[in-house]
Tab-separated table of C-alpha atoms in Angstrom:
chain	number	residue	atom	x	y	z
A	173	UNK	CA	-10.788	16.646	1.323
A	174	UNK	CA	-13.075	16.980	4.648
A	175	UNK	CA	-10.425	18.716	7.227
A	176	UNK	CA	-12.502	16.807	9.810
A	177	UNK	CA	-11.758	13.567	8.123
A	178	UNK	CA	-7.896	14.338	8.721
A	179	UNK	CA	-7.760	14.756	12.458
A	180	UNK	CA	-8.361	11.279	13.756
A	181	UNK	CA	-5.662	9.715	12.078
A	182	UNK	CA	-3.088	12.177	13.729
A	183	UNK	CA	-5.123	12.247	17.051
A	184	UNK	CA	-5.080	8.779	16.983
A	185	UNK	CA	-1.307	8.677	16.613
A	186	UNK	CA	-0.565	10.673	19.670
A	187	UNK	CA	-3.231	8.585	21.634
A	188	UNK	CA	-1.048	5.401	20.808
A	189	UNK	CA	1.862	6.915	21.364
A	190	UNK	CA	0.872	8.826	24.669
A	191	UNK	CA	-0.224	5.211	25.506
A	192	UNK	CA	2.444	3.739	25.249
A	193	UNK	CA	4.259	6.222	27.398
A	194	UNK	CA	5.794	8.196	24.500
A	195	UNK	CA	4.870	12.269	25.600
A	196	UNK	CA	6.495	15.757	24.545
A	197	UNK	CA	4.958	15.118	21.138
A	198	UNK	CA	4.551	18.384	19.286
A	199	UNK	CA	2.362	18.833	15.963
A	200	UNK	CA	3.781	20.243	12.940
A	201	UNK	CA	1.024	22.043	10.942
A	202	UNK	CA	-1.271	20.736	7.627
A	203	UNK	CA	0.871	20.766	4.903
A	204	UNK	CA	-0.758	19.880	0.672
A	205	UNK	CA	1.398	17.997	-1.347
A	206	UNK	CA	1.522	17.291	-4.723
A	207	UNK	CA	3.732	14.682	-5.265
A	208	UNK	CA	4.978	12.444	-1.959
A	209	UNK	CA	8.654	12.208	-1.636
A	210	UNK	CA	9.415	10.755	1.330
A	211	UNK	CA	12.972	10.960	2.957
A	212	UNK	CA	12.194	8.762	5.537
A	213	UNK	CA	13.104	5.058	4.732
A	214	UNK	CA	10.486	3.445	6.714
A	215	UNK	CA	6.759	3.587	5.483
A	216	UNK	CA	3.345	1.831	6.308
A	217	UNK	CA	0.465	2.383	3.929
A	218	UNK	CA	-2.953	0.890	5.159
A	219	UNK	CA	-6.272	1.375	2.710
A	220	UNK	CA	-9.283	2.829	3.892
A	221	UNK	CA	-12.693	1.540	3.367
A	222	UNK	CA	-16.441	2.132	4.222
A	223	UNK	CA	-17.508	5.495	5.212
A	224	UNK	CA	-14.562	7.146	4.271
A	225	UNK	CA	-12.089	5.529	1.490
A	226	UNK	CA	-8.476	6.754	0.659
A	227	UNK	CA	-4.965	5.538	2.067
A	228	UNK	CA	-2.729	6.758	4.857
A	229	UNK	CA	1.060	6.277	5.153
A	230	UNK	CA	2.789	6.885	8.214
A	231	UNK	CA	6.560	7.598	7.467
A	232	UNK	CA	9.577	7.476	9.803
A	233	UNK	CA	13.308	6.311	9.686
A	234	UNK	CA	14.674	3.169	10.646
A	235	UNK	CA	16.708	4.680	13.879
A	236	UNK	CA	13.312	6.429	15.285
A	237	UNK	CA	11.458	2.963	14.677
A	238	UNK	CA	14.417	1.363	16.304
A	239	UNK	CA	14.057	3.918	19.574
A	240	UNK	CA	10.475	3.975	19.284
A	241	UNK	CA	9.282	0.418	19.263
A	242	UNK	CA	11.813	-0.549	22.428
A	243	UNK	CA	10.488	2.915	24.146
A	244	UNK	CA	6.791	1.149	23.275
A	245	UNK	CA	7.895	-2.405	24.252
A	246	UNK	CA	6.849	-3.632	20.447
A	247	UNK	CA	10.011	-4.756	20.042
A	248	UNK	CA	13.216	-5.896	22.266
A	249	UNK	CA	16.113	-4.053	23.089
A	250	UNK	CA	18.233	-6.460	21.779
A	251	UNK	CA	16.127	-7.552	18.356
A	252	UNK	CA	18.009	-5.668	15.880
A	253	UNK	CA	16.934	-7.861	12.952
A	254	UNK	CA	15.662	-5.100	9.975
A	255	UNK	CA	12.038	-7.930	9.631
A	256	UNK	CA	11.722	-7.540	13.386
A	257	UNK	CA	11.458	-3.565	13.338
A	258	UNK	CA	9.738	-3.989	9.926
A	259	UNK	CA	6.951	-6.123	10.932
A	260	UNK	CA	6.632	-3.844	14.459
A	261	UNK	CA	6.364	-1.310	12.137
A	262	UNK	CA	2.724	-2.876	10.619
A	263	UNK	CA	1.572	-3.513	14.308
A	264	UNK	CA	1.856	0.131	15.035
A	265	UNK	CA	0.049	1.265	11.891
A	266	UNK	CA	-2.571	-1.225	13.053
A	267	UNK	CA	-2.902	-0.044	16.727
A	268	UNK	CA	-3.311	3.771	15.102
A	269	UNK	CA	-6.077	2.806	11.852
A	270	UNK	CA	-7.885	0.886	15.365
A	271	UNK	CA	-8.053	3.881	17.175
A	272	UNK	CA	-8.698	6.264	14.794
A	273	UNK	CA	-11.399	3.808	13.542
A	274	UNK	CA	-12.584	4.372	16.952
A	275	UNK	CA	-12.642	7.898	16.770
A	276	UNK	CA	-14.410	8.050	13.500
A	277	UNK	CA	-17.020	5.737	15.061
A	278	UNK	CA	-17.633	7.970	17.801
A	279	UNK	CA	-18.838	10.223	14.926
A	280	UNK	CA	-20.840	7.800	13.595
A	281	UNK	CA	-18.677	6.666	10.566
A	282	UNK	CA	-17.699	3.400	10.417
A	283	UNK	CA	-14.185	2.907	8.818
A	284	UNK	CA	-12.703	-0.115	7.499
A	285	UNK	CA	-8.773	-0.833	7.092
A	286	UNK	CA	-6.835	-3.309	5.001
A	287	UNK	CA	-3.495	-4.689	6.575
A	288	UNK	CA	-0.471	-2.993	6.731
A	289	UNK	CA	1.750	-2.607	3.700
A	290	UNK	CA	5.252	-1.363	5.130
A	291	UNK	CA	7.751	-0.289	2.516
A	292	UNK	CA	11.487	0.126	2.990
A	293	UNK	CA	13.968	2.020	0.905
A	294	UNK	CA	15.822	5.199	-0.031
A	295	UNK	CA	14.266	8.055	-2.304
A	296	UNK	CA	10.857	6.738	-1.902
A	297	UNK	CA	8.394	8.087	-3.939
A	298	UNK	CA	4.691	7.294	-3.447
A	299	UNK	CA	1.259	8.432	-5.117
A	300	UNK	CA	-1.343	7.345	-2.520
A	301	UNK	CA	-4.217	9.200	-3.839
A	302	UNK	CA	-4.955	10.889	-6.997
A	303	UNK	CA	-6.295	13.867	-5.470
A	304	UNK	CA	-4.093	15.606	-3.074
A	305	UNK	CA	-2.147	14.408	-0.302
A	306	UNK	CA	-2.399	16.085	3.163
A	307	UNK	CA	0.839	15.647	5.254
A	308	UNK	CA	1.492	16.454	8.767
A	309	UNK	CA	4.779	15.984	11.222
A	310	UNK	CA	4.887	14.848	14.578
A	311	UNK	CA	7.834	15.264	16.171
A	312	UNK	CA	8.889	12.505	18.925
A	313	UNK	CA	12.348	12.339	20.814
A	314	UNK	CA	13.092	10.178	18.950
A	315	UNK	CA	12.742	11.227	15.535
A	316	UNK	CA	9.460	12.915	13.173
A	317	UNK	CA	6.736	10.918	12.437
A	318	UNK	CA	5.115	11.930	8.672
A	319	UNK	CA	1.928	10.929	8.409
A	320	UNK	CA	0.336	11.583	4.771
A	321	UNK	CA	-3.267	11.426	4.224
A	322	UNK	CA	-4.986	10.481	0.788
A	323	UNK	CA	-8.839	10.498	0.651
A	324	UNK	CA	-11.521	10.941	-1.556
A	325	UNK	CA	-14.094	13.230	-1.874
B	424	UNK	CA	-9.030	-26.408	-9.285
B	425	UNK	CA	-8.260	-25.290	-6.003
B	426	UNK	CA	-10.061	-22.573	-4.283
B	427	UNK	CA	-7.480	-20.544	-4.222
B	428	UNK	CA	-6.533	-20.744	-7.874
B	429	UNK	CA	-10.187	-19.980	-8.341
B	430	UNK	CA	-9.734	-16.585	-6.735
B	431	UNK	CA	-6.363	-16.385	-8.205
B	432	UNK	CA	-7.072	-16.778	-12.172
B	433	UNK	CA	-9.108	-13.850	-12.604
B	434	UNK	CA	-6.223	-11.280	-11.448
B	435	UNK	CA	-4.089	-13.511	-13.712
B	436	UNK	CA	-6.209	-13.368	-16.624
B	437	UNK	CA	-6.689	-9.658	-16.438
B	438	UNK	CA	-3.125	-8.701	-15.891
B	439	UNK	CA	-2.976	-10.242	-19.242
B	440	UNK	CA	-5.727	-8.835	-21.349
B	441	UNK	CA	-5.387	-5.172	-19.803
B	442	UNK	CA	-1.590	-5.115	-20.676
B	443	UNK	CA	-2.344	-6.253	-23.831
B	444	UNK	CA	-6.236	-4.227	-24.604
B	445	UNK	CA	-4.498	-1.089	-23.094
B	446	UNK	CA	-0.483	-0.987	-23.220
B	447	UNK	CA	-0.359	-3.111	-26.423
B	448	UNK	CA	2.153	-5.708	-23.995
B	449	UNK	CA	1.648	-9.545	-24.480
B	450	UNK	CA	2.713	-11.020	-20.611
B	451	UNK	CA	4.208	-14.182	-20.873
B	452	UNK	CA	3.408	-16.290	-17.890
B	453	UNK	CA	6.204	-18.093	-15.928
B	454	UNK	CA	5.492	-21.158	-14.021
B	455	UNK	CA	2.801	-21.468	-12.024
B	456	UNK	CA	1.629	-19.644	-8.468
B	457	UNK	CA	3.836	-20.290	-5.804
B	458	UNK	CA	3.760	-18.813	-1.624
B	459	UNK	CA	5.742	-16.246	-1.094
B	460	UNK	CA	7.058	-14.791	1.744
B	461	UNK	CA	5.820	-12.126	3.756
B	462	UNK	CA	8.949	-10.360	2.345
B	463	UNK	CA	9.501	-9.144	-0.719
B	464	UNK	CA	12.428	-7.268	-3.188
B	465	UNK	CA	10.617	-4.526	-5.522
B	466	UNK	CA	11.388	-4.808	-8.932
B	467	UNK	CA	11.666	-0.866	-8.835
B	468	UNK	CA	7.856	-0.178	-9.210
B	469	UNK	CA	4.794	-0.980	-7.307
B	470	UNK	CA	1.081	-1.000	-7.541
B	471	UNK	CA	-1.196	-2.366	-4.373
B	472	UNK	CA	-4.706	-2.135	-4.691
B	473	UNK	CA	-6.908	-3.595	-1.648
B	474	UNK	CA	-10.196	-5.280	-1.682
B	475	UNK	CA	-12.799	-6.053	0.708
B	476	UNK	CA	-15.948	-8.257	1.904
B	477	UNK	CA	-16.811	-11.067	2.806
B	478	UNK	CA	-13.341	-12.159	2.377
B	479	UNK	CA	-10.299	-9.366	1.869
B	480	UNK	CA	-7.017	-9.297	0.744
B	481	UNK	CA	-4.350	-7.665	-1.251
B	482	UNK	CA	-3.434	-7.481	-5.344
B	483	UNK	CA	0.044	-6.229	-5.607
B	484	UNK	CA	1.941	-5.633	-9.098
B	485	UNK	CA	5.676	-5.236	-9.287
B	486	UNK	CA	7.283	-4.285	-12.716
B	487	UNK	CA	10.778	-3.247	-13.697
B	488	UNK	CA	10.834	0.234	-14.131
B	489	UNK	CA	11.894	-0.460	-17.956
B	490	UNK	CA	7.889	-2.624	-18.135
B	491	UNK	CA	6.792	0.881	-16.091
B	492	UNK	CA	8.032	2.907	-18.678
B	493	UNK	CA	6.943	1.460	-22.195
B	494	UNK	CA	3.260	0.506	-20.450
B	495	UNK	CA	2.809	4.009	-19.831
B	496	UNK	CA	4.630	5.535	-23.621
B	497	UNK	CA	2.150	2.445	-24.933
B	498	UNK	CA	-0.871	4.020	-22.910
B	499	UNK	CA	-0.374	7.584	-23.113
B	500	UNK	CA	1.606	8.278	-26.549
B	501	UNK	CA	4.514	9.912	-24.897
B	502	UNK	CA	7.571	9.329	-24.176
B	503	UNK	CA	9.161	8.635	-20.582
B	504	UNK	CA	12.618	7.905	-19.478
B	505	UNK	CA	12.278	8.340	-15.569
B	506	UNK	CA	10.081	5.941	-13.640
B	507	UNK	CA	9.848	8.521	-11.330
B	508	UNK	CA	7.814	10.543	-13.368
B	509	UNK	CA	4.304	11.094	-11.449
B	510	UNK	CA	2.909	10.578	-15.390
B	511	UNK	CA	3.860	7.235	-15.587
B	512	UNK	CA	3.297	6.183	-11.997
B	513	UNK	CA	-0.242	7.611	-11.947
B	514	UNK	CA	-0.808	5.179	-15.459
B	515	UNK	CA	0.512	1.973	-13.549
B	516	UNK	CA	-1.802	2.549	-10.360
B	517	UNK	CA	-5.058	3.498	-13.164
B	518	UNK	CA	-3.881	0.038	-14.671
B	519	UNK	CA	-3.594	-1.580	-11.420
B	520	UNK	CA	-7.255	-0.277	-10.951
B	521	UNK	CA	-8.850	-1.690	-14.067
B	522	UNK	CA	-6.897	-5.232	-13.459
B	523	UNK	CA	-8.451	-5.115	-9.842
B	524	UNK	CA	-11.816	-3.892	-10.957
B	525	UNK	CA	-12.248	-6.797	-13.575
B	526	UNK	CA	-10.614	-9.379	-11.232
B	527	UNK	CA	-13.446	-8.337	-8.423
B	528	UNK	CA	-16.157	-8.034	-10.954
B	529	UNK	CA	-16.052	-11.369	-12.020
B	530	UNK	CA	-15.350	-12.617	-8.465
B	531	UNK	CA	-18.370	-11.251	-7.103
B	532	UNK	CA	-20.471	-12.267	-10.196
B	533	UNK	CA	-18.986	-15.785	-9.626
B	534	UNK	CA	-19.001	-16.186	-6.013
B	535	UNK	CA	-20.654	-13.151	-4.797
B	536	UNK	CA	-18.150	-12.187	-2.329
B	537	UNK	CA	-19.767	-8.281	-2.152
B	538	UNK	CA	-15.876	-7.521	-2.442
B	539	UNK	CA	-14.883	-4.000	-3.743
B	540	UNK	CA	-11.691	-1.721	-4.033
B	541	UNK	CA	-9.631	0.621	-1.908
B	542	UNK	CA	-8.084	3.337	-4.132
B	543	UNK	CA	-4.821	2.100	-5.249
B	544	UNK	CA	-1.391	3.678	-4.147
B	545	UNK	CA	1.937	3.034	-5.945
B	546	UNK	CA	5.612	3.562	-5.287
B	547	UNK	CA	8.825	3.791	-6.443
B	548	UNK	CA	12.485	3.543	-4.656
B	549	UNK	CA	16.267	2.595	-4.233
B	550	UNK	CA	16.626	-0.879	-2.915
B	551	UNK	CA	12.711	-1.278	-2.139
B	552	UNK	CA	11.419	-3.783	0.147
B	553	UNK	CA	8.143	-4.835	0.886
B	554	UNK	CA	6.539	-6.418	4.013
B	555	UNK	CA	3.044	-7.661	3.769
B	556	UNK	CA	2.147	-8.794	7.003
B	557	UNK	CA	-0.712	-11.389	8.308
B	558	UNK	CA	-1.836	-12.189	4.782
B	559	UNK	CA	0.384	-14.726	3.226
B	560	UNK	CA	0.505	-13.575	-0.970
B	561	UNK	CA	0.467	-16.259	-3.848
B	562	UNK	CA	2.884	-14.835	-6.941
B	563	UNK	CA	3.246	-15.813	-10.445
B	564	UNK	CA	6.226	-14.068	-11.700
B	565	UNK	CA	5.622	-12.636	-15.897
B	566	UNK	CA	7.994	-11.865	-18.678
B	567	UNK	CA	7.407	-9.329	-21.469
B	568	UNK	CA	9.623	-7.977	-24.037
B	569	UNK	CA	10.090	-4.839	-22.198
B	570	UNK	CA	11.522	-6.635	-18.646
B	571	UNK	CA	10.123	-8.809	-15.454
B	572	UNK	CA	7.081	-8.233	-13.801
B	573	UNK	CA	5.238	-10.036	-10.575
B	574	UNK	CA	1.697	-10.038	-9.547
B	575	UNK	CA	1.072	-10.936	-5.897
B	576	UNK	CA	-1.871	-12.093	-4.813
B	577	UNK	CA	-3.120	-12.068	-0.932
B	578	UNK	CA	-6.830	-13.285	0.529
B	579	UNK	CA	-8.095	-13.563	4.032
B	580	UNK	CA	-10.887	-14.230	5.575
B	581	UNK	CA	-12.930	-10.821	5.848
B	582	UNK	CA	-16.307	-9.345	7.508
B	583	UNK	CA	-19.664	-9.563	5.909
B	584	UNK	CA	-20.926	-5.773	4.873
C-alpha cells in the first residue's frame, strides 16, 4: 500500500474537524493490522473507486459521536435518537471522502466514493480489504477517532 | 417488468447459482422484493460490495452466521464453528464478489451501464445494525437448509466515467 495514498484520508479528517471548530487533535502513529477488531461501536465504511480503489472505515463510540456531532452542529443538543447520531454519522464520513477526494485531486488522482455504510454494534469485526489494513488514531476531546485504511495495490 | 426488477434479477439469480455452483446450497426464495428501510438488523454476518457508473448503488448480503459457516465448510473443505473466523469471513466477501461480478457483467452487457466493483468488505458483530443512507435498498429475504439469509439491493443515479 502507497504510504502517500494514506495521508489524505487522515488529513482530511482533521481539516473537517478543524472546520468545524473541533482543535487539540493529536495523531496517533501508522499502525498494520491483520485482522480489524474494532472496540468502538460506531463505524462508517465508504468504498473507493477510480484512481485509487479500496475501503475506509472511520470508527468511534456512540458517546464521542454524541459530543462530536453537537460540538460540529450535525446534530442537536437535544436529538438523542440512536438513527439521528447514526445517520450524522454517514454525513461526516461524507464531508471527509469529499475532502480527501479533494486532496487526492490536487495530486491529480481523481477518487470516487460510494455512500456511507455506518454499522453499529459490540465486538465488531470487519475485513475491509484482503490485503492489509492500515489504522491510525486521532484523538479528539471527546473521544479517539480510528480510522482504518484498506487499498489495493 | 419493472426497471428496477430488471436491475434487481440478476443479483437474485446469481445469489442462487453461486451458492449452489460453489457452496453446494440450494436458496429458496421468499416472497418477492420489497423497500426496506434505511435501517436494518444484521442477521450476524455481512457482505457489501459497491458498484459504480453510469448509475451506482449498493449489493448487500446478510446470512445467519449458521448459512456463514456451512457456505464456507461447503467451499473450503474444512470445518468452522466460529463466524468470527477471518477463514470464513474472507469466503463470504470472495462469494459476495463473484455474485456482484456476474450481477454487473450481465448488467453492463444488457444495458451497458459501464458499472464495475469496489472491493468488498464484510463484518461481523453483537446486536449489528446497519444504516444505509441516501440510497433506499430493495430486499428479498432467502431460506436454505442451513438458516435465513437477505440480499439487499440499492441503485442511484450515478456519473458517467
Amino acid at each position: 500500500m502507497n504510504v502517500k495514498h494514506l495521508t489524505p484520508f487522515v488529513d482530511a479528517l482533521v481539516k473537517v474537524l478543524n472546520d468545524h471548530g473541533i482543535d487539540n487533535l493529536k495523531r496517533g502513529k501508522l499502525l498494520k493490522k491483520d485482522v480489524m477488531n474494532v472496540d468502538l461501536d460506531v463505524t462508517s465504511v465508504v468504498g473507493i473507486g477510480g484512481g485509487i480503489r479500496g475501503n475506509i472505515a472511520y470508527s468511534l463510540s456512540s458517546e464521542t459521536c454524541r459530543h462530536l456531532f453537537v460540538s460540529m452542529g450535525l446534530v442537536n443538543p437535544s436529538d438523542s435518537q440512536r438513527s439521528k447520531i447514526l445517520k450524522a454519522v454517514g454525513v461526516f464520513a461524507e464531508l471527509i471522502i469529499n475532502e480527501a477526494a479533494r486532496i487526492f485531486l490536487d495530486g491529480g488522482i481523481l477518487i470516487t466514493s460510494a455512500p456511507p455504510t455506518i454499522v453499529s454494534g459490540n465486538e465488531m469485526f470487519f475485513i475491509i480489504s484482503p490485503v492489509q489494513t492500515i489504522t491510525i488514531d486521532i484523538e479528539t476531546p471527546y473521544g479517539a477517532i480510528e480510522t482504518n485504511i484498506g487499498l489495493e495495490e | 417488468m419493472s426497471q428496477g426488477l430488471q436491475l434487481y434479477k440478476p443479483f437474485l439469480n446469481s445469489v442462487c447459482d453461486t451458492f449452489a455452483m460453489m457452496a453446494n446450497i440450494k436458496v429458496y426464495i421468499e416472497g418477492a422484493f420489497s423497500s426496506e428501510t434505511d435501517e436494518i438488523t444484521s442477521y450476524g454476518v455481512s457482505s457489501i460490495i459497491n458498484y459504480t457508473g453510469k448509475i451506482k448503488g449498493r449489493f448487500l448480503l446478510d446470512m445467519q452466521p449458521s448459512v456463514a459457516l456451512t457456505l464456507a465448510q461447503n467451499v473450503l473443505g474444512s470445518y468452522y464453528n466460529n463466524e468470527r473466523d477471518e477463514m470464513v469471513l474472507a469466503t463470504i466477501s470472495e462469494m459476495n464478489n463473484v455474485i456482484a461480478g456476474n450481477a454487473v457483467s450481465i448488467l453492463n452487457n444488457r444495458y451497458s451501464l459501464g458499472l464495475w466493483l469496489s472491493p468488498p468488505y464484510i463484518f461481523t458483530g453483537k446486536d449489528a445494525v446497519i444504516v444505509l443512507p441516501r440510497i433506499r435498498s430493495a430486499s428479498v429475504g432467502c431460506n436454505t437448509l442451513y438458516g435465513k439469509l437477505k440480499v439487499y439491493i440499492a441503485f442511484e443515479r450515478g456519473t458517467e466515467k
